Structures are given as structure tokens and as C-alpha cells.
Coordinates of C-alpha atoms (C1' of nucleotides) in Angstrom, one line a residue:
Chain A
X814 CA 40.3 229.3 165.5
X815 CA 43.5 229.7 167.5
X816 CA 44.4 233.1 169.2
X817 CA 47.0 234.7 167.7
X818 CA 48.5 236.5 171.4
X819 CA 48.7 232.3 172.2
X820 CA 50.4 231.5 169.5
X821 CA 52.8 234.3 169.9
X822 CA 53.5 233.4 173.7
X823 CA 53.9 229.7 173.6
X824 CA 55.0 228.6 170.1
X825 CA 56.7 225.7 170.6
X826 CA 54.0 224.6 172.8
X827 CA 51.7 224.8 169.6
X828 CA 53.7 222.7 167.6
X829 CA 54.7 220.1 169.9
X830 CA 50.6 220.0 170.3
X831 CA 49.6 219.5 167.0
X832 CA 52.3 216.8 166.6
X833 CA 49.3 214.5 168.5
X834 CA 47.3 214.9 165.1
X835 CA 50.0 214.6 162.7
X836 CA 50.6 217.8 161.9
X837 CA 54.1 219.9 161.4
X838 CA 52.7 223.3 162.2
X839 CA 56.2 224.7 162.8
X840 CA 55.9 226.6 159.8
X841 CA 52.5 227.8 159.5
X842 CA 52.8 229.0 163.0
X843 CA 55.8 230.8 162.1
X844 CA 54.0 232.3 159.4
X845 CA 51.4 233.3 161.5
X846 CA 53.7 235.1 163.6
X847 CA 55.6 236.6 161.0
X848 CA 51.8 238.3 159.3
X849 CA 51.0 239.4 163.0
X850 CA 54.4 240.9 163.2
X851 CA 53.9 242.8 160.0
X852 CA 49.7 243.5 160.9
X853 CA 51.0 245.1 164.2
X854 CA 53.9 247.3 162.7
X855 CA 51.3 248.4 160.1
X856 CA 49.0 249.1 162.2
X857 CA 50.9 251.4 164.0
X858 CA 52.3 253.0 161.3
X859 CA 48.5 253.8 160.0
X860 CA 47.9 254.7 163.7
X861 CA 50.7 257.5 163.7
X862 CA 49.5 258.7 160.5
X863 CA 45.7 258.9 161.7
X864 CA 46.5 260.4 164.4
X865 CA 48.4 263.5 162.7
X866 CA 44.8 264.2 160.5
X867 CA 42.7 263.9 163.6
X868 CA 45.0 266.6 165.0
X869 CA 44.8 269.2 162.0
X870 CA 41.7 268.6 161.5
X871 CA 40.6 269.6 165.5
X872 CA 43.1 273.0 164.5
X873 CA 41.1 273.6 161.1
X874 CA 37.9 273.3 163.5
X875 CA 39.8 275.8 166.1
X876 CA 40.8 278.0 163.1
X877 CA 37.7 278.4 161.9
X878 CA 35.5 278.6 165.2
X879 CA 38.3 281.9 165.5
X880 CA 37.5 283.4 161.7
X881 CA 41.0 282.6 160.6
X882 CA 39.8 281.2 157.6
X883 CA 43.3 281.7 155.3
X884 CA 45.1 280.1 158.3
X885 CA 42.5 276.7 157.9
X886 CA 42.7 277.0 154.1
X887 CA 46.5 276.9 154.9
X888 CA 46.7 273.5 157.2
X889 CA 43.8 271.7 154.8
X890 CA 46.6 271.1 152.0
X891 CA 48.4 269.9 154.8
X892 CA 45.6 267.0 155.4
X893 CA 46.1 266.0 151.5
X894 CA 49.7 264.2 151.6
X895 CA 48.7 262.4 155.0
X896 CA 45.5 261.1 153.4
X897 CA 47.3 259.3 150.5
X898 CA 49.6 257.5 153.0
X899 CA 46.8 256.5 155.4
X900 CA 45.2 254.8 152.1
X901 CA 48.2 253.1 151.6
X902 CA 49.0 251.7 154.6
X903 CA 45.1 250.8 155.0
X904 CA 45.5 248.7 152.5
X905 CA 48.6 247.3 153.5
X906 CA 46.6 246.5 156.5
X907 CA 44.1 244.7 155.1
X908 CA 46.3 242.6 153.5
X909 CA 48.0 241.8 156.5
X910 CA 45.1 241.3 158.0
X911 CA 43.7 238.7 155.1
X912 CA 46.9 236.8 155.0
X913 CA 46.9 236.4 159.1
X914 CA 43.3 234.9 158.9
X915 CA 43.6 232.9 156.3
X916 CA 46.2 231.1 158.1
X917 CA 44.4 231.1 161.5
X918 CA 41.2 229.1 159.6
X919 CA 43.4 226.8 158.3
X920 CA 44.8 225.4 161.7
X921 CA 42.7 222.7 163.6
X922 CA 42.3 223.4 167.6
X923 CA 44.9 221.9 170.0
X924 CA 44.5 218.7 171.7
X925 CA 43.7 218.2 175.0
X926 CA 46.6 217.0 177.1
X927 CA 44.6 213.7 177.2
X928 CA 44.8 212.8 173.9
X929 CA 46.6 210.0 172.6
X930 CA 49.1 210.3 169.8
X931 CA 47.9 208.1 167.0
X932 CA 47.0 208.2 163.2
X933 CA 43.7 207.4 162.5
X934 CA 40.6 204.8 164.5
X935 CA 42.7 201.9 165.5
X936 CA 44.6 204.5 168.0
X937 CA 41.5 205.2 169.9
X938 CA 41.6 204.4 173.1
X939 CA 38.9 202.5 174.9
X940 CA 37.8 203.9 177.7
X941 CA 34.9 201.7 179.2
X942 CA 32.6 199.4 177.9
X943 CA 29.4 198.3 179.2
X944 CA 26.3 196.0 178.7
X945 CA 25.4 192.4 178.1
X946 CA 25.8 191.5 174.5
X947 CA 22.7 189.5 173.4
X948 CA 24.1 185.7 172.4
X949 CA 21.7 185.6 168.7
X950 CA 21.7 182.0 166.9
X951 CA 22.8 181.7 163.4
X952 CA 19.7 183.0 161.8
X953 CA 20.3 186.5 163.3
X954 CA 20.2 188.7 160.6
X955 CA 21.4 191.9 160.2
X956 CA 19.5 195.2 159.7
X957 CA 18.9 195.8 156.3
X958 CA 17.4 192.4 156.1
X959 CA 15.4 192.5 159.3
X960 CA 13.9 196.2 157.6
X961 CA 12.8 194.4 154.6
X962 CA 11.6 191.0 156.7
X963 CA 8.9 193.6 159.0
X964 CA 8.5 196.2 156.3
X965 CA 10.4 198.9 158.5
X966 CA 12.5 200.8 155.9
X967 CA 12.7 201.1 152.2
X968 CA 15.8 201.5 150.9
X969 CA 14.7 201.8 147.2
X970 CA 11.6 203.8 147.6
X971 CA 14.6 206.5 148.7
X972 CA 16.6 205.7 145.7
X973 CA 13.7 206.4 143.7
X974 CA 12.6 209.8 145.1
X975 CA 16.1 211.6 145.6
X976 CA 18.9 208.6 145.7
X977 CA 21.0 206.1 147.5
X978 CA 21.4 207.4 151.1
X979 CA 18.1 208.8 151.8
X980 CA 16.1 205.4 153.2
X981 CA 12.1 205.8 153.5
X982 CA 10.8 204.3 156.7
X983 CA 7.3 202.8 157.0
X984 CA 4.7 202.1 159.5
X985 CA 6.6 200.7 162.5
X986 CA 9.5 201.6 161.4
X987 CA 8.5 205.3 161.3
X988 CA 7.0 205.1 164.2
X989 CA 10.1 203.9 166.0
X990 CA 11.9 206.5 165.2
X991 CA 9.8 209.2 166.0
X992 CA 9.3 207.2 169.7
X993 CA 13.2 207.5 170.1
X994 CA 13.1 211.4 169.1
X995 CA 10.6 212.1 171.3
X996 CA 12.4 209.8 174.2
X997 CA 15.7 211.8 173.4
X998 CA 14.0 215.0 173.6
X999 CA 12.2 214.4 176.9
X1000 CA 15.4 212.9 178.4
X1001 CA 17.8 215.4 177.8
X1002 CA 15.0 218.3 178.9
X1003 CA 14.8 216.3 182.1
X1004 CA 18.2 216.8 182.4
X1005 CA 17.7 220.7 181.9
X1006 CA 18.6 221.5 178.5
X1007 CA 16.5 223.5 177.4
X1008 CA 14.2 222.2 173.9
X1009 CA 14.8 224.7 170.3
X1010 CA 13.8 223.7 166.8
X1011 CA 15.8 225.3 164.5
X1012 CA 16.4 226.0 161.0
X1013 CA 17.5 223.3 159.0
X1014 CA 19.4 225.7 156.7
X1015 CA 22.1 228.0 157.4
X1016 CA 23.9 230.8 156.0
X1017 CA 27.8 231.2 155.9
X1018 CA 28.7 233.1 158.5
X1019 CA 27.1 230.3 160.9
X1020 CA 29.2 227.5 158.6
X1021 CA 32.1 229.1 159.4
X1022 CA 31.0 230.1 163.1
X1023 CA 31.3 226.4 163.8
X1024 CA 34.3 225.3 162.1
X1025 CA 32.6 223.7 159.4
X1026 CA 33.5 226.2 156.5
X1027 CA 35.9 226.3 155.0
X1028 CA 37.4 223.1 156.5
X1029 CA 34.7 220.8 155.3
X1030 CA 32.9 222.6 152.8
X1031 CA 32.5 219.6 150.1
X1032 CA 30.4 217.3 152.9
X1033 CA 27.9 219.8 153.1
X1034 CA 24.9 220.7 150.9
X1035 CA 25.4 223.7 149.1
X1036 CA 21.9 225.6 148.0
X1037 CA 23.6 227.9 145.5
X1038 CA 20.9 229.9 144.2
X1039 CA 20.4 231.5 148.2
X1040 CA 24.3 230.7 149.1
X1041 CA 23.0 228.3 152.0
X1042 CA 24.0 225.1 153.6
X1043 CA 21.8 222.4 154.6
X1044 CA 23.1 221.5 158.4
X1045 CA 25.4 218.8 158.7
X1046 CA 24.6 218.6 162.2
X1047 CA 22.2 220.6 165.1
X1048 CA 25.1 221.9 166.3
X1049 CA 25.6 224.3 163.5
X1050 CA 22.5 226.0 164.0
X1051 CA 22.2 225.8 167.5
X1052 CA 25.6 226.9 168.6
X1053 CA 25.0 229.6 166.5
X1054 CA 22.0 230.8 167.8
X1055 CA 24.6 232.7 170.0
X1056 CA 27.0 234.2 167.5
X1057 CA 28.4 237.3 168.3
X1058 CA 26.9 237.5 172.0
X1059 CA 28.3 238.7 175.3
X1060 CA 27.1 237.0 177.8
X1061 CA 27.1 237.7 181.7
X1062 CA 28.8 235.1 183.9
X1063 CA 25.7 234.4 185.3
X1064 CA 24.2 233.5 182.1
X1065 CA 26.6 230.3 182.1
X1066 CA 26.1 227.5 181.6
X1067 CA 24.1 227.4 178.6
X1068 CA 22.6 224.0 177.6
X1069 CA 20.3 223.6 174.8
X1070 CA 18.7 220.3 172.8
X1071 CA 17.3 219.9 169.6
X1072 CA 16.2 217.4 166.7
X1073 CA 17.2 217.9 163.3
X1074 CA 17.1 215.6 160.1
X1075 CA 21.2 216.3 159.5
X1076 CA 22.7 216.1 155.7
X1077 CA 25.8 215.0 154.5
X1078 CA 27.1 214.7 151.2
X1079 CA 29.5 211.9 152.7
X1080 CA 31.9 212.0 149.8
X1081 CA 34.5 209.4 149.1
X1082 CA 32.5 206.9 151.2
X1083 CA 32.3 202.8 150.1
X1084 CA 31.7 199.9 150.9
X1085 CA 30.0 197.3 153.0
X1086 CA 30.3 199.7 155.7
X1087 CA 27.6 202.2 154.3
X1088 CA 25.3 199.0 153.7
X1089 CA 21.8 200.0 155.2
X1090 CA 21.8 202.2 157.8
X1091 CA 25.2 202.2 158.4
X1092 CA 26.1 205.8 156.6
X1093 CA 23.0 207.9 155.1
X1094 CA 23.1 211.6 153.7
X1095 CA 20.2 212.3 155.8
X1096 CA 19.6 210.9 159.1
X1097 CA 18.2 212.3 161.8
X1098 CA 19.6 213.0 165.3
X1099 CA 19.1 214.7 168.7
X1100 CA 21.9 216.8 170.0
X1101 CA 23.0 219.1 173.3
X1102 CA 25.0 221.3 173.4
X1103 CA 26.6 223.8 176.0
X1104 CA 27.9 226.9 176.3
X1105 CA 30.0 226.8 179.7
X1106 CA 32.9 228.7 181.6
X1107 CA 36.0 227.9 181.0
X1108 CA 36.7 226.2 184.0
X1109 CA 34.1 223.8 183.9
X1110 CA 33.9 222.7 180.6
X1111 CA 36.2 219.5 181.5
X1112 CA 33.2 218.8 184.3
X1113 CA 30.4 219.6 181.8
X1114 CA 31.6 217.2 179.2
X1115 CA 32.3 214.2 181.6
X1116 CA 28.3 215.2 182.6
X1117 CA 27.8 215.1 178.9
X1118 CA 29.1 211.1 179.0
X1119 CA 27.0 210.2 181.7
X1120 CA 24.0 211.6 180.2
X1121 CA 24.9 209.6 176.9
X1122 CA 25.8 206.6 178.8
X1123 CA 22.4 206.6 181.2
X1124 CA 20.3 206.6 177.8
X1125 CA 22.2 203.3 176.5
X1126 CA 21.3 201.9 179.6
X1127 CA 17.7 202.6 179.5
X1128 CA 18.2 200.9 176.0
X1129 CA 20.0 198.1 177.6
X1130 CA 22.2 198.2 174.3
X1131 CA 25.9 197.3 174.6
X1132 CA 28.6 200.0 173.9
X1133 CA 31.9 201.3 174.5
X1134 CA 33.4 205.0 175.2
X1135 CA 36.6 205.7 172.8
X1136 CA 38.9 208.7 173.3
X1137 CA 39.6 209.3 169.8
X1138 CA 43.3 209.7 169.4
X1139 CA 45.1 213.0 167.9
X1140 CA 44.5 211.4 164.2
X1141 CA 40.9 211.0 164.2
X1142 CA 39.8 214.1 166.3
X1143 CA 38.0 216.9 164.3
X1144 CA 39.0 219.8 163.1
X1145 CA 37.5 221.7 165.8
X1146 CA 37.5 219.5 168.9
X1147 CA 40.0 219.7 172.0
X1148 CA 38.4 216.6 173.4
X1149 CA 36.3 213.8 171.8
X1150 CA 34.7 210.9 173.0
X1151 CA 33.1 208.6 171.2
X1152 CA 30.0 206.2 172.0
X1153 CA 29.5 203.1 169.9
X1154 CA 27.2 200.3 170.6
X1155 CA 28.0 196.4 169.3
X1156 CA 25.9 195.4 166.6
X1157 CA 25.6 191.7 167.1
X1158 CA 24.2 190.5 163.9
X1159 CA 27.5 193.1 162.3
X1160 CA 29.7 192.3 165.0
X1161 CA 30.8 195.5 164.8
X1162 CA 30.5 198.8 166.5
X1163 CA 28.6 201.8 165.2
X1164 CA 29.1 205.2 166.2
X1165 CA 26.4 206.7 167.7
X1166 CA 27.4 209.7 169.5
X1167 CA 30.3 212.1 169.5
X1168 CA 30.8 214.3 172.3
X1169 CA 33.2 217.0 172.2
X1170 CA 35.0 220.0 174.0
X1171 CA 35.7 222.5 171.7
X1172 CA 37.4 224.6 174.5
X1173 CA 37.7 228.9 172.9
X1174 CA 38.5 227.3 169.4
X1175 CA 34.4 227.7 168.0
X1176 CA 33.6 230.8 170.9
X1177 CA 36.9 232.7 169.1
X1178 CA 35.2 232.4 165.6
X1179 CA 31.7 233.0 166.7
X1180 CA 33.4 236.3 168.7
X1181 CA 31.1 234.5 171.6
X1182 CA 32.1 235.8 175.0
X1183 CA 30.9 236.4 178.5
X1184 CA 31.7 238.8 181.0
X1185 CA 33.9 236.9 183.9
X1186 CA 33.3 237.8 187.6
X1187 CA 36.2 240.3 187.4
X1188 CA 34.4 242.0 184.7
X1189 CA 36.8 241.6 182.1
X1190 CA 35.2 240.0 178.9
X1191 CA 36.4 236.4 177.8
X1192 CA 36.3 234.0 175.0
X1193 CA 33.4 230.5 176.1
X1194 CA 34.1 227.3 176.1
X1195 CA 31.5 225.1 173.8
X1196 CA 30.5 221.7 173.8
X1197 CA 28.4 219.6 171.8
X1198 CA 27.4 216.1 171.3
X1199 CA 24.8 213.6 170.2
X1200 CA 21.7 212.1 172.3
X1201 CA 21.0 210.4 170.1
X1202 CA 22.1 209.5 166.4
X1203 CA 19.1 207.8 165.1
X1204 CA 19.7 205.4 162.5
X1205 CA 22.2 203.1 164.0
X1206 CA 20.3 203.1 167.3
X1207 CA 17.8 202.1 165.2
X1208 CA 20.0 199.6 163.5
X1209 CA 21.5 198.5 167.2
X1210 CA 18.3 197.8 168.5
X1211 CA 16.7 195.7 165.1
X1212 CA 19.5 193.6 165.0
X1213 CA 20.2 192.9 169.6
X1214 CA 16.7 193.1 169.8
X1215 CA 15.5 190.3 167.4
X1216 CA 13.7 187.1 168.6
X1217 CA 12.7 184.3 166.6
X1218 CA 8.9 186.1 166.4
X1219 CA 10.4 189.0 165.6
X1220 CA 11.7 192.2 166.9
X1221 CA 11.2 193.0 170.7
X1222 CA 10.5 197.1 171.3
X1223 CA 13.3 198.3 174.9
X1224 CA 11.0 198.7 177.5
X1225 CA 11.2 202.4 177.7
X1226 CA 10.1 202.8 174.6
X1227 CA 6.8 200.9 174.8
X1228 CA 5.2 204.4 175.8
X1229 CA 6.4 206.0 173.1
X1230 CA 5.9 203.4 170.5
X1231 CA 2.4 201.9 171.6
X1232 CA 4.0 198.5 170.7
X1233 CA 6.1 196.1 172.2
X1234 CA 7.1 193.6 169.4
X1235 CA 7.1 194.4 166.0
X1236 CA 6.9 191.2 163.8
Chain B
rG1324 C1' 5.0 241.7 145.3
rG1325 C1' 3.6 247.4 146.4
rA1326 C1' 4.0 251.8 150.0
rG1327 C1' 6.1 253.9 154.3
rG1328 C1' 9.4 253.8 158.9
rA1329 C1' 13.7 252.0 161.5
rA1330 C1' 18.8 249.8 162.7
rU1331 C1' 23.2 253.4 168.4
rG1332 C1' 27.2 250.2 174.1
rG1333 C1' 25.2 243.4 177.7
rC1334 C1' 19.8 245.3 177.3
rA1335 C1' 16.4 249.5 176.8
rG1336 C1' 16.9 254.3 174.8
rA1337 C1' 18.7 259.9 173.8
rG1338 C1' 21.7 262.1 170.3
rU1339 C1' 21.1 265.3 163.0
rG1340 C1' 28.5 268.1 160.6
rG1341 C1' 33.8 269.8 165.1
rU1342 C1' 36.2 267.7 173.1
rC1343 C1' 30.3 262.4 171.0
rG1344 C1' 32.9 256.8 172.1
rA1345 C1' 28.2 258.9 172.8
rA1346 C1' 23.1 261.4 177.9
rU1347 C1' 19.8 258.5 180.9
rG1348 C1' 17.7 253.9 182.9
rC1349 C1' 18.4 248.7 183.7
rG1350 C1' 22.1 245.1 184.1
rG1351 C1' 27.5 244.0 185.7
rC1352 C1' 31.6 244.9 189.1
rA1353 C1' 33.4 247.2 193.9
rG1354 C1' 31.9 249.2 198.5
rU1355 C1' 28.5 250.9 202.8
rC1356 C1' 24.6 248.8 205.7
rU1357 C1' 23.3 243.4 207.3
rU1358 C1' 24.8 237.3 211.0
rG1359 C1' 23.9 236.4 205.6
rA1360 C1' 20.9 237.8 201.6
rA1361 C1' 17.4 241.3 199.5
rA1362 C1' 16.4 246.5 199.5
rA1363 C1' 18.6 251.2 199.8
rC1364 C1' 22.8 254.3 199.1
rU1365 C1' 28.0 255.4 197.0
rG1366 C1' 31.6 254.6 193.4
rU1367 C1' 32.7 252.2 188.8
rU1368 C1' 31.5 250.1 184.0
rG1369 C1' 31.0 250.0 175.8
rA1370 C1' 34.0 246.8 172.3
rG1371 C1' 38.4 245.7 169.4
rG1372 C1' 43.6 246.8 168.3
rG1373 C1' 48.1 248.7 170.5
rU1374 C1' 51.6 249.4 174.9
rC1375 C1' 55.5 246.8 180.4
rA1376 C1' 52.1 250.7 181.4
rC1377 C1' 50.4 255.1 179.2
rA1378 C1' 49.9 257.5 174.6
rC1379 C1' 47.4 256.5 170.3
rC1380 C1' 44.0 254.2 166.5
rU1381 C1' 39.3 251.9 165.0
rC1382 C1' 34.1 250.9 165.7
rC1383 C1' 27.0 253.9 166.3
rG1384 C1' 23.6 247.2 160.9
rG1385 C1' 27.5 245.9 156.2
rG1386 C1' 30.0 248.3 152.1
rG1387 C1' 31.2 252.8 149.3
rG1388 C1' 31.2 258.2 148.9
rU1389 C1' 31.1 263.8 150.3
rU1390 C1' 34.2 266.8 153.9
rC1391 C1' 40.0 269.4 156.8
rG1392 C1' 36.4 266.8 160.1
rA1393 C1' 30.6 262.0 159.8
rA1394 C1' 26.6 258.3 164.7
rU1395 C1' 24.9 262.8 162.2
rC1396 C1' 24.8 264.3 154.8
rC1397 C1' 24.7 261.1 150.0
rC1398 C1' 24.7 256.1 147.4
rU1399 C1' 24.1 250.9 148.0
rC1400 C1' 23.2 246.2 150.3
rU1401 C1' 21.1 243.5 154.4
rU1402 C1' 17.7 243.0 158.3
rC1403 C1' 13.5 244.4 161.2
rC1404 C1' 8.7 247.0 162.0
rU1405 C1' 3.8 249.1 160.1
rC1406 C1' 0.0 249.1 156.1
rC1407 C1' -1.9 246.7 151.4
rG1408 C1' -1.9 242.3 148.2
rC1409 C1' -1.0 237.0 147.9
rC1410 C1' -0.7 232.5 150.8
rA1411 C1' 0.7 227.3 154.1

RNA sequence: GGAGGAAUGGCAGAGUGGUCGAAUGCGGCAGUCUUGAAAACUGUUGAGGGUCACACCUCCGGGGGUUCGAAUCCCUCUUCCUCCGCCA
């Protein structure tokens, strides 16, 4: 959520931001403006009139400490006219108030200055790319295939219990993926985030403390009956976990990791595209995510790249770093980068990681803040991306990883796996 | 599911109708001392709105009510704790 005493100071600067996505805010911000304008002039209004009560009512008090009971009796009818008006303008305010917010959580957070302009994926901008893509012969085959070939994932079996989208994986397959959790895990502890596991349901107020309500509110599951939300992402639950908190400067950063299976309702989706692996409703990914001072989230989210990138590495898959262009960047984000790794048997790129600056835009709705070294209290900057997403790592690595005798296990995962070729 | 108790500032914890936005301790900030740090001592320090700055307003889990006046009384919801029952 933009701050409104921003907005007020440097419109034009607003709209000429929000241009990068798109988006002609000049007259929502106006609006804005305009509701603030009449919250403020309400408010004092309401003020004035509070302020008169308070005062009779400390001379009734006076009056009566004294005995002067007709002269209390006198003032009290006084008190009557000025309560009506304070109801009033109360709920003036409130409406005021509504309006301003309703507004506010319609507006996406600014770009970064180094965002590109551009309209949707084919204006990201490349930033690096990195790794040997594997040269396959003609019989490479591509995931979904290679699952069925070694008995890895069943695709049906999912259809059958709950529907298309949810895949069942089996023996190796299973066990692969838990190896590359539990890799993730240990990886991004060594790194010192620190391990939660977390609810994989979450109320509103953490929904909206993210960004993700109302903005996005069809892609999530909705449990109706308890008015909860499966989690789209760790980062919903996990970011929340400090909601609401004041934190002392010296408390900063905070950097945190978890797994969670993540649900998505994925609506409007088609296509080759979604084939196999490629787009699930539940997958399951490893996420960090930081809670840093202003002035170093820039420095903490290039660390966040070159913790993603040293784990491709390891992986020895092929990939590329995107700076998603005003267009395609969340609703949330200042600053995203994108991690995708070249599926050879595809020839195409999957995402497998997003990682993000959302700068105050999540700390202003979570009311998360920290006491700066001047003692004045101030909104965090928050970050968050993905170490790993699991499924199209899982895909990346079937289909670079496949030999004639079947599918060769990366070497750092031979400890966590137990195996080293699964055929 | 049944019966009781509780929810106060960053944290702990006093406060039961009228200078209470709230004692005290810890923590934070500033300073003294020190080569520096720690310790000790001194001062300062709740949050939000509002203002150039004051003034002023709101906030003691959420919502509603009683009253001229509510952290304090009443209703309601939520959460937590203790005991009993059930149970992975």
C-alpha cells in the first residue's frame, strides 16, 4: 500500500511511475488526494468538537468536586448538542476514511527506477545467463514422458483423487523431491536464514497483509466455512509471522526460510504450457524471505540473487536472470527478478524463482515497523523469493539430466537421494 | 465439548468512574566515565492522526452500550491460560 503523505508530496512523480506498468493513475491519485483532503478537514472539525466535551466535562467534574450541583446539571445540557455533531462528523469520518483506503488497496507499488517500461514477458530484460546447456539427441524426451518411462509421477492417480493439477509422485520420484527440500532447506540455513514451518492456512488479515487480498483473491483457495485461504505461497504466512510488530533497529535484518506445499487456483490458464509439471495448483517450494532496513534492501536482494544463482550451480542446470519489466511485475513488487532455467527437451525456459523487493509497500499494510537509530519509528522494507520452486526443477533436471540408461541424479543430491541414476 | 481466569506501551508488569496516556523494571536513544567496549551513573523515551511548529484529537484485545466523563461499569465477539472430558 502507498503512503498517502507520499502521494500528497510528489504526485506527479506517482503517476509518471506507474506509467512503467501501464497504468494512468493520474486520476485515482487525485482522488486519493482529494478523500485525504476531505479525511483531514473532518478530522479536525470532529477534533474541535471533541475537544469542547472533554472541556465541560473536566468543569462538570470541577463543579461537582465543589457541590455546585445545579451549576453541573446546567453545563450537562450543554454536552447534549455537541454529542449529536461529534456523531455526525464521526461518521463522516469513517466514510472518508473507507473511501481513502479503498483507493490506496487498489494501487500496485511503484517501480523501482530500474525497471523497464514494457507490457507484458517479452519486455523483460535479460540480465545474465549462465551454464552449459546439455546437447540431448533426438530421442530426448520431455518430462511428462520421462515420469511415466521411470514411474516418477502420476498425473492421473492426481486426477482421480482431487483433479487435474495435483500430480502424485512415486518412489524415486518422491524421493527426489523431498532430497531437493531438504537440500534447499539446509542451503539457505547455511546461509543464515533461519528454518520455520508454518501454517499452511491463513486468515484474512494475513491475505491482505501481503498484498494478496483483495488484488488476487480468485487464485487463492477459499475455505468458506472458517473464512480461510490456503497459502499461495510461504511468503504469506511467513512475512506475516511479523504483522503488526515494532521492531528495534537492531533486530534487522530478519531472514527466515521455509517449505510449504503452495495452492493456486491458477484460473484462466491453457495450454501446452501447463502440460506436466509445467503449471500445478499444488506444488511445493522453499522460500526466504527478509525483513531489512531500508537502506539495504537493494544490497539484500542482489544477496538474495547470488544465493539463488550458487544453488543452480550446484545443480549445474542452465538459467538466465530476467528483470521483469513494468508490465509483468506484481502487484506488490518494487523490484523483481526472475530465475529460469532452459529446459532442453522444451526448449524453453521455466520459471523457477521470483525474487522480489517489495520496498514499505507490504511493511505499510502489515503496520510493520522498526525503531531507526534516531529513535523515530519507520515503515521495513521486505523481500521475498524462491529457493527453490520444486516442480520445474524437478522437470529441469529429468529432462538435462537424461542419458540413454536413464536419468542421472546432480551430484549434490546423491546424499540426499541415496541414488545416483534413476532408470 | 464443560467449568473457571485473563487480555494494558518494544517487552515484562501496576493501575477498578474525573489532571491516567497510564507507576515501576527491562529494552531503545543521548550523555558522563573509558584508548575503545562492557559495567556503573545521569537525562530522555508509548502509538496513530493533526500542525511550519505548538495546540488539539484518538488509542489500554475487536465491536457495541451506560455516563457530563470509561483502561476502570454492562453486553458481545476473538484470543490465551488453568482444570475436566475426548483425541492424533
Amino acid at each position: 500500500m502507498l503512503q498517502v503523505t507520499e502521494i500528497r508530496e510528489n504526485k506527479d512523480a506517482f503517476i509518471q511511475a506507474l506509467t512503467k506498468r501501464g497504468i494512468d493513475a493520474a486520476e485515482d491519485l487525485e482522488a486519493v488526494i482529494k478523500a485525504d483532503e476531505t479525511r483531514r478537514s473532518t478530522q479536525a472539525e470532529l477534533d474541535e468538537t471533541l475537544s469542547q466535551s472533554n472541556k465541560f466535562s473536566k468543569e462538570i467534574g470541577m463543579l461537582y468536586k465543589n457541590g455546585e450541583v445545579d451549576k453541573a446539571n446546567a453545563m450537562k445540557e450543554k454536552t447534549v448538542e455537541l454529542k449529536e455533531t461529534s456523531k455526525k462528523l464521526q461518521e463522516q469520518l469513517n466514510a472518508a476514511v473507507e473511501e481513502l483506503e479503498q483507493l490506496l488497496h487498489n494501487l500496485p507499488n511503484i517501480p523501482h527506477e530500474s525497471v523497464p517500461a514494457g507490457t507484458d514477458e517479452n519486455d523483460n530484460e535479460v540480465v545474465m545467463e549462465e551454464g552449459e546447456v546439455p546437447k540431448l539427441g533426438d530421442e530426448a524426451l520431455p518430462h511428462w514422458e520421462l515420469a511415466k518411462k521411470y514411474d516418477l509421477i502420476d498425473f492421473e492417480l492426481g486426477v482421480k483423487i482431487t483433479g487435474a493439477g495435483f500430480p502424485v509422485f512415486k518412489g524415486k520420484g518422491a524421493k527426489l523431491q523431498r532430497a531437493l527440500i531438504t537440500y534447499f532447506l539446509d542451503k539457505n540455513t547455511e546461509a543464515g536464514y533461519t528454518e520455520y514451518q508454518v501454517p499452511h492456512v491463513v486468515n484474512e488479515a494475513s491475505g491482505f497483509g501481503t498484498g494478496q487480498l483483495p488484488d488476487k483473491e480468485g487464485q487463492m483457495y477459499h475455505i468458506t466455512g472458517d473464512n480461510l485461504y490456503l497459502i499461495p505461497t510461504a511468503e504469506v504466512p511467513v512475512t506475516n509471522l511479523f504483522r503488526g510488530d515494532l521492531l528495534m533497529h537492531n533486530e534487522l535484518p530478519i531472514t527466515c526460510t521455509g517449505y510449504t506445499p503452495c495452492f493456486r487456483r491458477e484460473a484462466g490458464s491453457y495450454g501446452a504450457h501447463v502440460r506436466g509439471l509445467n503449471r500445478l495448483h499444488q506444488f511445493d517450494k522453499v522460500e526466504i524471505v527478509r525483513i531489512e532496513h531500508p537502506d539495504n534492501s537493494y544490497a539484500a536482494l542482489d544477496g538474495m540473487v547470488e544465493h539463488v544463482k550458487s544453488i543452480l550451480r550446484d545443480l549445474k542446470l542452465p538459467y538466465r536472470i530476467l528483470r521483469l519489466c513494468g508490465g509483468d511485475l506484481g502487484f506488490t513488487s518494487a523490484l523483481t527478478y526472475d530465475f529460469e532455467v532452459f529446459s532442453t527437451a522444451q526448449d524453453r525456459w521455466l520459471e523457477i524463482s521470483s525474487v522480489s523487493n517489495f520496498e514499505t509497500f507490504q511493511a505499510n499494510r502489515l503496520k510493520l515497523r522498526f525503531k531507526n537509530s534516531e529513535g523515530k519509528n519507520e515503515l521495513v522494507h521486505t523481500l521475498n523469493g524462491s529457493s527453490l520452486a520444486l516442480p520445474r526443477v524437478i522437470a529441469g533436471i529429468m529432462e538435462n539430466y537424461q542419458t540413454p540408461e536413464g536419468i542421472k541424479v546432480p551430484e549434490v543430491l546423491v546424499p540426499y537421494c541415496g541414488f545416483d541414476m534413476i532408470s
